[in-house]
CSV table of C-alpha atoms and ligand atoms in Angstrom, one decimal:
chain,number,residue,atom,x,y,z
A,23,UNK,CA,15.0,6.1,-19.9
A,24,UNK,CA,18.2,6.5,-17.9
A,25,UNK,CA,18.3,6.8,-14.5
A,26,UNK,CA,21.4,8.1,-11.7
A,27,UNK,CA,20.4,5.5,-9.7
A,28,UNK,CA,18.0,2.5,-9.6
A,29,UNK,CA,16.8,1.7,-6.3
A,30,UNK,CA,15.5,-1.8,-5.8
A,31,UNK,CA,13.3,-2.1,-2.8
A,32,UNK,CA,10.5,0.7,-1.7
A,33,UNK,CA,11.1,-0.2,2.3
A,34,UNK,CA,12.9,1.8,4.6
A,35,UNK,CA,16.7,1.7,2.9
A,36,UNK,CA,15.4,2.7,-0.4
A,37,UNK,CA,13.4,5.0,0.5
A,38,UNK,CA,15.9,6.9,2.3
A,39,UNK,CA,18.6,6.5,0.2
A,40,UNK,CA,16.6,7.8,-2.9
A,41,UNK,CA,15.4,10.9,-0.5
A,42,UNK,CA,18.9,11.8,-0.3
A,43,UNK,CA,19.6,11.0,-4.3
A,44,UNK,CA,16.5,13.4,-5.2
A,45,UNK,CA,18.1,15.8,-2.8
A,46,UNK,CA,21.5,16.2,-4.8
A,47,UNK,CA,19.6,16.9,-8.0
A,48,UNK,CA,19.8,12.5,-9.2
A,49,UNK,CA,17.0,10.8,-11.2
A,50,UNK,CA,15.9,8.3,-9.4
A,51,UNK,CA,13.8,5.2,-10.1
A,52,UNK,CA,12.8,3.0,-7.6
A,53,UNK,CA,10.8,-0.1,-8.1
A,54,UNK,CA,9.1,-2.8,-5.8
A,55,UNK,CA,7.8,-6.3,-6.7
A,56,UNK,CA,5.2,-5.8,-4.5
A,57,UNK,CA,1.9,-3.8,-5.4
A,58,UNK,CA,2.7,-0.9,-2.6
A,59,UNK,CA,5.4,1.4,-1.2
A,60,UNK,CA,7.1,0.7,2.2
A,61,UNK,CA,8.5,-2.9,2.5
A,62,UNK,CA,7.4,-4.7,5.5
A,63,UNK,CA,6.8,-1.2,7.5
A,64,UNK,CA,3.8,-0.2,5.8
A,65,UNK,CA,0.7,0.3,7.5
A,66,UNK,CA,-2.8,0.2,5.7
A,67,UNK,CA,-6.2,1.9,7.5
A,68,UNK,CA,-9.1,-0.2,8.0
A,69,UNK,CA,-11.8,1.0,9.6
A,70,UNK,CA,-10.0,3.9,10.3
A,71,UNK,CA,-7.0,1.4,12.5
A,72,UNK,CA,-3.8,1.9,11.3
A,73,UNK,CA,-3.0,-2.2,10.4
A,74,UNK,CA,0.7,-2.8,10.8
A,75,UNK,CA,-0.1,-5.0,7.8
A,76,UNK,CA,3.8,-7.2,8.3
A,77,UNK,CA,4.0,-7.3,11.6
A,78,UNK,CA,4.7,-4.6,14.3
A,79,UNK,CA,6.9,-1.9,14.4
A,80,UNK,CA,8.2,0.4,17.1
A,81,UNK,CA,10.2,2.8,16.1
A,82,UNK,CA,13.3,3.5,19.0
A,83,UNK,CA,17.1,4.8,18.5
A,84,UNK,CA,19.1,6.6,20.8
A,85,UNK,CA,20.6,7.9,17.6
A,86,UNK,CA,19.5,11.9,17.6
A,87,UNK,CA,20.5,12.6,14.1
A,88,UNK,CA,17.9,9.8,13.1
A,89,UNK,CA,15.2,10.7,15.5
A,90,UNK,CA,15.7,13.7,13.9
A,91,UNK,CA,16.0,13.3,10.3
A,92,UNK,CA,12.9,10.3,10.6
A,93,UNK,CA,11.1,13.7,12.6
A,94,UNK,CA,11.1,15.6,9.3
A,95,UNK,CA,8.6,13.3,7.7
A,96,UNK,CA,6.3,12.3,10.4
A,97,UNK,CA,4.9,13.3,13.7
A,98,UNK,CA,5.1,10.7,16.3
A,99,UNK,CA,3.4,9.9,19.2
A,100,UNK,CA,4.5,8.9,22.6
A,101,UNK,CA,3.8,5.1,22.3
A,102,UNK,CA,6.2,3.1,24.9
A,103,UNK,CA,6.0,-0.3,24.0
A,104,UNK,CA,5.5,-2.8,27.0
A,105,UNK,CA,4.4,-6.2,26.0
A,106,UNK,CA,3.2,-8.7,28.2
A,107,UNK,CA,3.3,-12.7,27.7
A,108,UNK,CA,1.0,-15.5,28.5
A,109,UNK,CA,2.5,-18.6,29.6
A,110,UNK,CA,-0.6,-21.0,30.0
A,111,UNK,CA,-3.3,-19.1,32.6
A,112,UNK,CA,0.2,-16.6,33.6
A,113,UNK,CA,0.8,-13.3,32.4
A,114,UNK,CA,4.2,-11.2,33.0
A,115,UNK,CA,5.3,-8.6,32.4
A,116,UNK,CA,8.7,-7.9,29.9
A,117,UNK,CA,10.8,-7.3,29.7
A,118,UNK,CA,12.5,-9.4,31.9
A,119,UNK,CA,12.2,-7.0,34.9
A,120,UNK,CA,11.0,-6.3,38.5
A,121,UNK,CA,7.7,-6.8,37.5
A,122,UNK,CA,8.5,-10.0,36.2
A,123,UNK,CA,11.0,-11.3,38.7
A,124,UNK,CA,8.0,-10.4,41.5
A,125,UNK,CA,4.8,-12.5,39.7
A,126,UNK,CA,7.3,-15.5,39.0
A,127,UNK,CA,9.0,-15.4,42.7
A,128,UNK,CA,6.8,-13.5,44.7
A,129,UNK,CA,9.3,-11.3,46.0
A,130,UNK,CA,9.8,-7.4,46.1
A,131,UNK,CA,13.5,-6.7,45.9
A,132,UNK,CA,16.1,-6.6,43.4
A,133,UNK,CA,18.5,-8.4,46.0
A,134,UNK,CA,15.8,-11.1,46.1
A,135,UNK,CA,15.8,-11.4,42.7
A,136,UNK,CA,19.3,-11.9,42.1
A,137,UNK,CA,19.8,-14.3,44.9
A,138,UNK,CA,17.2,-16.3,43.0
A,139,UNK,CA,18.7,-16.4,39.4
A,140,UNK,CA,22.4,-16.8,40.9
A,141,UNK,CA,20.2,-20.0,42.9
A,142,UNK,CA,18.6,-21.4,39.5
A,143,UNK,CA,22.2,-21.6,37.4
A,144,UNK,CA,24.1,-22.5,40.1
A,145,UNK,CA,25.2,-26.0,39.3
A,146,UNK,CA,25.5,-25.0,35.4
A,147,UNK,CA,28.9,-22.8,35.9
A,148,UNK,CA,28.1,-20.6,32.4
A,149,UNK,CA,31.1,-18.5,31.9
A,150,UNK,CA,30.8,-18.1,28.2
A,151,UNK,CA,27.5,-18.6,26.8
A,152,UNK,CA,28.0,-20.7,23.6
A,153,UNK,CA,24.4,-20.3,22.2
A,154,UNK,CA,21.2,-18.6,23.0
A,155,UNK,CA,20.1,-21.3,25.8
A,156,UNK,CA,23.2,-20.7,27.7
A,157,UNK,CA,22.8,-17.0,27.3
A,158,UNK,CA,19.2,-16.8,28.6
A,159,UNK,CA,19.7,-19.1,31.6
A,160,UNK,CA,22.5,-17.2,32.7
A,161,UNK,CA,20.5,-14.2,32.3
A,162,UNK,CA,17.0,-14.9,33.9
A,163,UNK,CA,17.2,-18.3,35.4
A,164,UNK,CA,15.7,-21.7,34.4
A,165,UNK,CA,11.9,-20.4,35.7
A,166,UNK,CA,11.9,-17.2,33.2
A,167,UNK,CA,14.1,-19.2,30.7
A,168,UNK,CA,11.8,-22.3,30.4
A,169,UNK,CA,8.3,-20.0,30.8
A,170,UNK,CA,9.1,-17.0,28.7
A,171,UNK,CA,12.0,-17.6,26.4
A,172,UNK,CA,12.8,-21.5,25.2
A,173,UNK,CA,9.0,-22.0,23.7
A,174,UNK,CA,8.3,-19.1,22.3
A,175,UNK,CA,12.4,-18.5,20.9
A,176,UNK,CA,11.8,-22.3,19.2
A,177,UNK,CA,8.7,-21.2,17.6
A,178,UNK,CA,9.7,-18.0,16.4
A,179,UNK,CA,13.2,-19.3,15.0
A,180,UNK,CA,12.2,-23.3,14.1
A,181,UNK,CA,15.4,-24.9,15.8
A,182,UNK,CA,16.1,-25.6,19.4
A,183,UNK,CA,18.2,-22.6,21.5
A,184,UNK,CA,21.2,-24.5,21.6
A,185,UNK,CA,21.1,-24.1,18.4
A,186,UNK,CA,20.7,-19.7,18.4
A,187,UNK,CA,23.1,-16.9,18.6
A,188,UNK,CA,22.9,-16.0,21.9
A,189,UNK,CA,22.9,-11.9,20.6
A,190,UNK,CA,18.9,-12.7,19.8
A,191,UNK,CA,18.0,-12.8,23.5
A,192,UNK,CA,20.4,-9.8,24.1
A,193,UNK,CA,18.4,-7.6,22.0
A,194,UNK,CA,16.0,-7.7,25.2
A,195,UNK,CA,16.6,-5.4,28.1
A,196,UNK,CA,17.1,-7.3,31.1
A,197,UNK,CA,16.6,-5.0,34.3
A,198,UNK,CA,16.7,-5.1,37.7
A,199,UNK,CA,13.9,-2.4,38.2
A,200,UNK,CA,9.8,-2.0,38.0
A,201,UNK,CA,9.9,-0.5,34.2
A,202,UNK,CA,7.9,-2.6,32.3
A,203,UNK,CA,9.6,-0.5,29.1
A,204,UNK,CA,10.4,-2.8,26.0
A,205,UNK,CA,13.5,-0.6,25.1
A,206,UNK,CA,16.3,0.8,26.4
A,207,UNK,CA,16.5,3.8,23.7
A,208,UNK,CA,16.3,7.5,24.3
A,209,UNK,CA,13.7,8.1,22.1
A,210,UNK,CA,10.5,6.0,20.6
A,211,UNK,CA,7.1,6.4,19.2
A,212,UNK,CA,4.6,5.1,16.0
A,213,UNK,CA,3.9,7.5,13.1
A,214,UNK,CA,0.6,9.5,14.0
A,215,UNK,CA,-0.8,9.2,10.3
A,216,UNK,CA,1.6,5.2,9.7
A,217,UNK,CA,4.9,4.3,8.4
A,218,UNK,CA,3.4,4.2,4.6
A,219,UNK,CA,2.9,8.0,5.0
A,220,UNK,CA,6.7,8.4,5.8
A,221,UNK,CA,8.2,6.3,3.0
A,222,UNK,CA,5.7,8.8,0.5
A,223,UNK,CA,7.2,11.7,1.4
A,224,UNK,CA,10.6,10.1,1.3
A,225,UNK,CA,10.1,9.0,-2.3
A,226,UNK,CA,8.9,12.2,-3.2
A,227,UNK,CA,10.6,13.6,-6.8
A,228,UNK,CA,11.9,9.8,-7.4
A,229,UNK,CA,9.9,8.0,-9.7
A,230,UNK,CA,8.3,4.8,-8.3
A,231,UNK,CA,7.0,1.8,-10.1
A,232,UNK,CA,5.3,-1.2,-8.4
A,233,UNK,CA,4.3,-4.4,-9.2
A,234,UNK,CA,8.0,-4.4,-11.2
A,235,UNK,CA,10.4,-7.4,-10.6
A,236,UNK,CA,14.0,-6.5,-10.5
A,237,UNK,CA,15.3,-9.7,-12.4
A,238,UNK,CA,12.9,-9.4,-15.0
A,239,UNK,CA,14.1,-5.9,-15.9
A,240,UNK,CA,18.0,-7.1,-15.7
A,241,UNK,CA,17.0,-10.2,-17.8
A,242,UNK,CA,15.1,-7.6,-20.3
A,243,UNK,CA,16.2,-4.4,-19.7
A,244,UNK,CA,12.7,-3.3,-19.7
A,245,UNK,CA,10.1,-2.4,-17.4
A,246,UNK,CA,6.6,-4.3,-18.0
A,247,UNK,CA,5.3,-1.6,-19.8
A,248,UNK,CA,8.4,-2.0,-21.8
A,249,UNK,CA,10.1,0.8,-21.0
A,250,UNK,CA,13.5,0.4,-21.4
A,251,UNK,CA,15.4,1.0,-18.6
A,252,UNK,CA,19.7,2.0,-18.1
A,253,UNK,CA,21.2,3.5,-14.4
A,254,UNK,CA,24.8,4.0,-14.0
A,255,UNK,CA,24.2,2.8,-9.5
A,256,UNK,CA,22.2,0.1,-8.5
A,257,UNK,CA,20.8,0.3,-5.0
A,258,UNK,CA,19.5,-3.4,-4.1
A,259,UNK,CA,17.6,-4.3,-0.8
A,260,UNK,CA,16.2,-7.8,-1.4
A,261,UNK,CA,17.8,-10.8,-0.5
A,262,UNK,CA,21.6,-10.8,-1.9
A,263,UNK,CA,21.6,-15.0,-2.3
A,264,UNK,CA,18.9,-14.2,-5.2
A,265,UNK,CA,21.3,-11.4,-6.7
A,266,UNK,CA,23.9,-14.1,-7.1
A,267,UNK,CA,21.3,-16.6,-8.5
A,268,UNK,CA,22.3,-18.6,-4.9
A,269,UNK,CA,25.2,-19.7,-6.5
A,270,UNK,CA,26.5,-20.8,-3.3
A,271,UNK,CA,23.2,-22.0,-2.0
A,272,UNK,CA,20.5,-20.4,-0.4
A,273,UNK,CA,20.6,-18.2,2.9
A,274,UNK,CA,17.9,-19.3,5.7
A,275,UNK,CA,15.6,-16.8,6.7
A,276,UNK,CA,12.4,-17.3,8.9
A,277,UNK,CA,8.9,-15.9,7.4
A,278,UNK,CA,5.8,-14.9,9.0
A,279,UNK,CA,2.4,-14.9,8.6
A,280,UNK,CA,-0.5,-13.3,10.0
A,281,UNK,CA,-4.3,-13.9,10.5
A,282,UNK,CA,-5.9,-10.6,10.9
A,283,UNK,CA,-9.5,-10.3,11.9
A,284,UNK,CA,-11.9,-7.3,12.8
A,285,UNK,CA,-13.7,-8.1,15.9
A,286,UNK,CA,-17.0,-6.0,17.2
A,287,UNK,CA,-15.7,-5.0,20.4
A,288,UNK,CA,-13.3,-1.7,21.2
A,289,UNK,CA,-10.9,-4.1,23.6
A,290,UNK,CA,-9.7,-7.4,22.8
A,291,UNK,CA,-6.5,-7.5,24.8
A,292,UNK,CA,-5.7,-4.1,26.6
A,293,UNK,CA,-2.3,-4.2,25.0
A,294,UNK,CA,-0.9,-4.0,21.6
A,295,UNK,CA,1.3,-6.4,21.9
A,296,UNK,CA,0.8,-9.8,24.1
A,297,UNK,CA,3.1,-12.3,23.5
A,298,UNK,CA,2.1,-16.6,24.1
A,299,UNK,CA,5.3,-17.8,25.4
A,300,UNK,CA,3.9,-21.6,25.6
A,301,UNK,CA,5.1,-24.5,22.7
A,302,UNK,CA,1.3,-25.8,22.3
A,303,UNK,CA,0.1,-22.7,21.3
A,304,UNK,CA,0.6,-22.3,17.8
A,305,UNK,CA,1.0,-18.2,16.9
A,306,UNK,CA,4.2,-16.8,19.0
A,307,UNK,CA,1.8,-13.4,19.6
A,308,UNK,CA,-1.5,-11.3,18.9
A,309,UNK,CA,-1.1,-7.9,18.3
A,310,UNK,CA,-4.0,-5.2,18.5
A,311,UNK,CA,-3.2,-2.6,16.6
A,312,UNK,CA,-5.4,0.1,17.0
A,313,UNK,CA,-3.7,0.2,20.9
A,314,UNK,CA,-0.1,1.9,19.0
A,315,UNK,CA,-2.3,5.2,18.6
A,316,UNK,CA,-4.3,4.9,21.5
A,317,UNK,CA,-7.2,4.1,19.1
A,318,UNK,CA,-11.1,4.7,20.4
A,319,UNK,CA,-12.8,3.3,17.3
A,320,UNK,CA,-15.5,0.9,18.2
A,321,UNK,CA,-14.2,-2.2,17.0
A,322,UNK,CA,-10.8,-3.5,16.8
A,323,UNK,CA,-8.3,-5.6,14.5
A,324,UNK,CA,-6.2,-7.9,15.5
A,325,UNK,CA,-3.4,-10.1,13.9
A,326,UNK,CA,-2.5,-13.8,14.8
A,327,UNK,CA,1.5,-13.8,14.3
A,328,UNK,CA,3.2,-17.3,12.9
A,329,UNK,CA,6.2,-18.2,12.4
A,330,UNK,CA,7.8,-20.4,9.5
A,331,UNK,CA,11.0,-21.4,7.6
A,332,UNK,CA,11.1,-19.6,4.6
A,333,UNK,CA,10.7,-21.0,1.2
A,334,UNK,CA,10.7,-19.5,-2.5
A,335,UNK,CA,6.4,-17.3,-3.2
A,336,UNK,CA,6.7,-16.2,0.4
A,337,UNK,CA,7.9,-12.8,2.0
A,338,UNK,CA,11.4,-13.2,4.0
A,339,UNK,CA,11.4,-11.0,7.0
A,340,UNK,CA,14.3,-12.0,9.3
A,341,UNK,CA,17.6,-13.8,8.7
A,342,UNK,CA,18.8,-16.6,10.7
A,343,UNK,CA,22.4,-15.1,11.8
A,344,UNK,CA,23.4,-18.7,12.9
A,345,UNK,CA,27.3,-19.5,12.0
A,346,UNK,CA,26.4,-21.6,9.1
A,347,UNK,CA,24.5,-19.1,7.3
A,348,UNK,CA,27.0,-16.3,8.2
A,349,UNK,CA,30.0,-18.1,6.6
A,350,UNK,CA,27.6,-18.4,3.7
A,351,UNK,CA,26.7,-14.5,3.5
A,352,UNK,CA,30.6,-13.8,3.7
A,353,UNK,CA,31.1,-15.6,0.7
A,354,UNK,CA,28.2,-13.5,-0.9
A,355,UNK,CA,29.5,-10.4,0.6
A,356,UNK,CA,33.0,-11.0,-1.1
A,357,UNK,CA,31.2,-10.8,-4.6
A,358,UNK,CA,29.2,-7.8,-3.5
A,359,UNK,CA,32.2,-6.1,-1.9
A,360,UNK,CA,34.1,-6.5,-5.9
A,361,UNK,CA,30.9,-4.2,-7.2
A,362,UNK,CA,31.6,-1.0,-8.6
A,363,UNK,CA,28.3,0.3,-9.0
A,364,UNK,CA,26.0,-2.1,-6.7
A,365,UNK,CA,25.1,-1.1,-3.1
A,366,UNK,CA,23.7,-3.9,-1.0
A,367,UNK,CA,21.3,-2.6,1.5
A,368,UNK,CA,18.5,-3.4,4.5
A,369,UNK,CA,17.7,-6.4,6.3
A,370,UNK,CA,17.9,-8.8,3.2
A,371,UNK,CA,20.6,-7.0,0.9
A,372,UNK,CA,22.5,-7.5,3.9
A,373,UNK,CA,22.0,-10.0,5.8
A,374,UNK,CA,21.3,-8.8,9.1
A,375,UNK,CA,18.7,-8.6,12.1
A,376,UNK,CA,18.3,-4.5,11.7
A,377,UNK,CA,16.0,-2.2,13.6
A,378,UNK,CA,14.4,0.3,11.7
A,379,UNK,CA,16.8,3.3,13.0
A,380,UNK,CA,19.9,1.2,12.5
A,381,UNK,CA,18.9,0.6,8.5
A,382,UNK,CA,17.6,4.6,8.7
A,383,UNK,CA,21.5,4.9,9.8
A,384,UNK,CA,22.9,2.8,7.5
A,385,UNK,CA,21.2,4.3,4.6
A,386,UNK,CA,22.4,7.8,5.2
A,387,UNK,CA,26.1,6.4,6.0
A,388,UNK,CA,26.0,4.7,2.4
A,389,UNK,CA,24.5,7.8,0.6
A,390,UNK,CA,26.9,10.0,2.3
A,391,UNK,CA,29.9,7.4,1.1
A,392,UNK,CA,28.5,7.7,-2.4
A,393,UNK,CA,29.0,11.5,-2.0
A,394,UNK,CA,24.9,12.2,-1.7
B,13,LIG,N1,11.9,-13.5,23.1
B,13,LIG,C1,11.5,-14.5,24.0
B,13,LIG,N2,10.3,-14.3,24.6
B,13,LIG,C2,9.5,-13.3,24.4
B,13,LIG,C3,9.9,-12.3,23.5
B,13,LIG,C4,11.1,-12.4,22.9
B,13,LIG,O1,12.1,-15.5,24.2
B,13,LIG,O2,8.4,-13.2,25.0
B,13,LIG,C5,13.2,-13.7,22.5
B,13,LIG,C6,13.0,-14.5,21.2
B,13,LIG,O3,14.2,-15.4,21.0
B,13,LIG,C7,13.0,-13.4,20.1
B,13,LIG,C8,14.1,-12.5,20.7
B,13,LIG,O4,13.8,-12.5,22.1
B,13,LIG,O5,13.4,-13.9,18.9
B,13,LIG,C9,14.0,-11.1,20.2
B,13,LIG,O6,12.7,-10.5,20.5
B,13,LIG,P1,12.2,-9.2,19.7
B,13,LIG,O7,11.0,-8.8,20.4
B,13,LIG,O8,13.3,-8.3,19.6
B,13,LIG,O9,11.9,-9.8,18.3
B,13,LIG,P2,11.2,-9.1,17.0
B,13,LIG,O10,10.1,-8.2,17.5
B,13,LIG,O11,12.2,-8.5,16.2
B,13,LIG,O12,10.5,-10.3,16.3
């Protein structure tokens, strides 16, 4: 079978890109090693909970053409996300805000605030932040800094802060107001009927094979059915170190795990998302999931979130943007960049810390610079 383009990767990227492929009239096959759709977006219902089955995600952008394009495939609710974390027998409020600055301080105004921070970093005369640690203190001050950020940043990324990109910590809003609001974007909400739902309709008029593993078809040429398979583009969202057989060595990237459970209550935590900022405690945060739809179903799910290095039989979900490994990319990039017929796309194909609008952006800018 021959195919306009082979798109390797179900998640988000793929799924766009092939929407806009079908669109002009392409054949489009798109496979997935894993045994569903979606990437690390999809959502599964148990017991009637949408299960953000990798991890949570909030969709935001202030980008109207993508609120409005994802709008055409889903209806989405009014979900604000606004985390809280536990340091010890603490809770704040984040992001760093008003709300916070008040519980830690016990003061009222923004002027208060200030004077306090400016107080903290006072003898460390930051002018440049050189790494994440720098950033943060100059930020927040050493209270917020050492209760909210250094423990849970070292578990979450597995190396010290002085260690980080400081543009991590930046993807937070810091604000000098009581709005306990996790983003700064214009517009945000969670799929009414999941994220799995969207990347069907996406997909629809491609045709999609799972369970298929990209470099067994380009060592065969054949699906496992053994199908053979030709394309004249090849779309490719997994990790772009594999493509090139890590020739250069392998790219870092930090995995996680979670331990989901169904518990026989309606309310474990009041929140979907609460975040345990301490070092001892092993998971960096517990998310309820039924609490992104405003769920009423008499019990409730719940996933454990850990953090790990990855290795080779596990899924990669972030890459560690640290110096080392982005020198490492570029030389990747340079092969990629002398590819004719070979688009490199999402989080892995590229190597970077995406949110879900920026990849929905990035997919529609590559289709429209193949002409789709
Ligand atoms: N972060 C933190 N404390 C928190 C939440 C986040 O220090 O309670 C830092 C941490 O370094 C994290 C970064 O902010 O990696 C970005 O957080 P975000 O919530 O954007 O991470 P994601 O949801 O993408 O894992």
């Amino acid at each position: 079978m021959h195919f306009d383009e082979l798109i390797v990767g179900a998640g988000l990227f793929g799924a766009v890109y092939a929407q806009k492929a079908v669109e002009a009239g392409h054949k489009v096959l798109v496979i997935d090693k894993r045994d569903h759709i979606a990437g690390n977006i999809y959502t599964k219902k148990v017991s009637d909970i949408d299960v953000h089955v990798y991890g949570a995600h909030i969709f935001h952008t202030s980008d109207k053409a993508v609120w409005e394009y994802v709008n055409r495939y889903a209806e989405f609710n009014n979900y604000i996300n606004s985390p809280v974390a536990v340091y010890g027998d603490e809770l704040y409020n984040l992001p760093f805000n008003m709300n916070t600055f008040s519980k830690m301080w016990n003061i009222k105004t923004p002027a208060e605030a200030k004077a306090k921070i400016a107080e903290q970093i006072a003898d460390l005369h930051i002018t440049e932040p050189k790494n994440l640690e720098e950033q943060a203190l100059s930020l927040v001050g050493r209270d917020v800094y050492e209760k909210l950020i250094k423990g849970y940043t070292q578990k979450q990324w597995g190396r010290p802060c002085t260690e980080l990109p400081s543009f991590i910590i930046k993807r937070l809003p810091l604000r000098f107001t009581y709005d306990n609001n996790y983003f700064n974007d214009r517009y945000q909400g969670i799929p009414v009927e999941g994220y799995t739902a969207i990347v069907e309709k996406l997909l629809e008029g491609a045709t999609v094979k799972v369970n298929e593993d990209f470099f067994d078809l380009r060592k065969t040429g054949k699906l496992s059915d053994g199908t053979e398979v030709t394309y004249d583009k090849l779309i490719f969202t997994g990790q772009i170190d594999q493509y090139y057989d890590y020739q250069f060595g392998p790219l870092s990237y930090r995995s996680v795990r979670f331990e989901t459970e169904e518990l026989p209550e309606e309310n474990y935590q009041g929140n979907a998302v609460v975040n345990y900022t301490a070092a001892d405690i092993p998971y960096t945060r517990i998310i309820e999931h039924k609490h992104f739809n405003y769920g009423t179903q008499k019990t409730t799910i719940i996933s454990r979130e850990y953090s790990s290095e990855w290795k080779p039989g596990v899924e990669p979900y972030y890459p560690v943007n640290n110096e080392e490994n982005n020198a490492l990319y570029e030389k990747y990039k340079a092969l990629a960049d002398q590819e004719e017929n070979v688009v490199f796309g999402g989080r892995l194909g590229q190597y970077k810390y995406y949110n879900m609008d920026q990849i929905v952006a990035e997919a529609l800018a590559c289709a429209k610079g193949a002409g789709l």
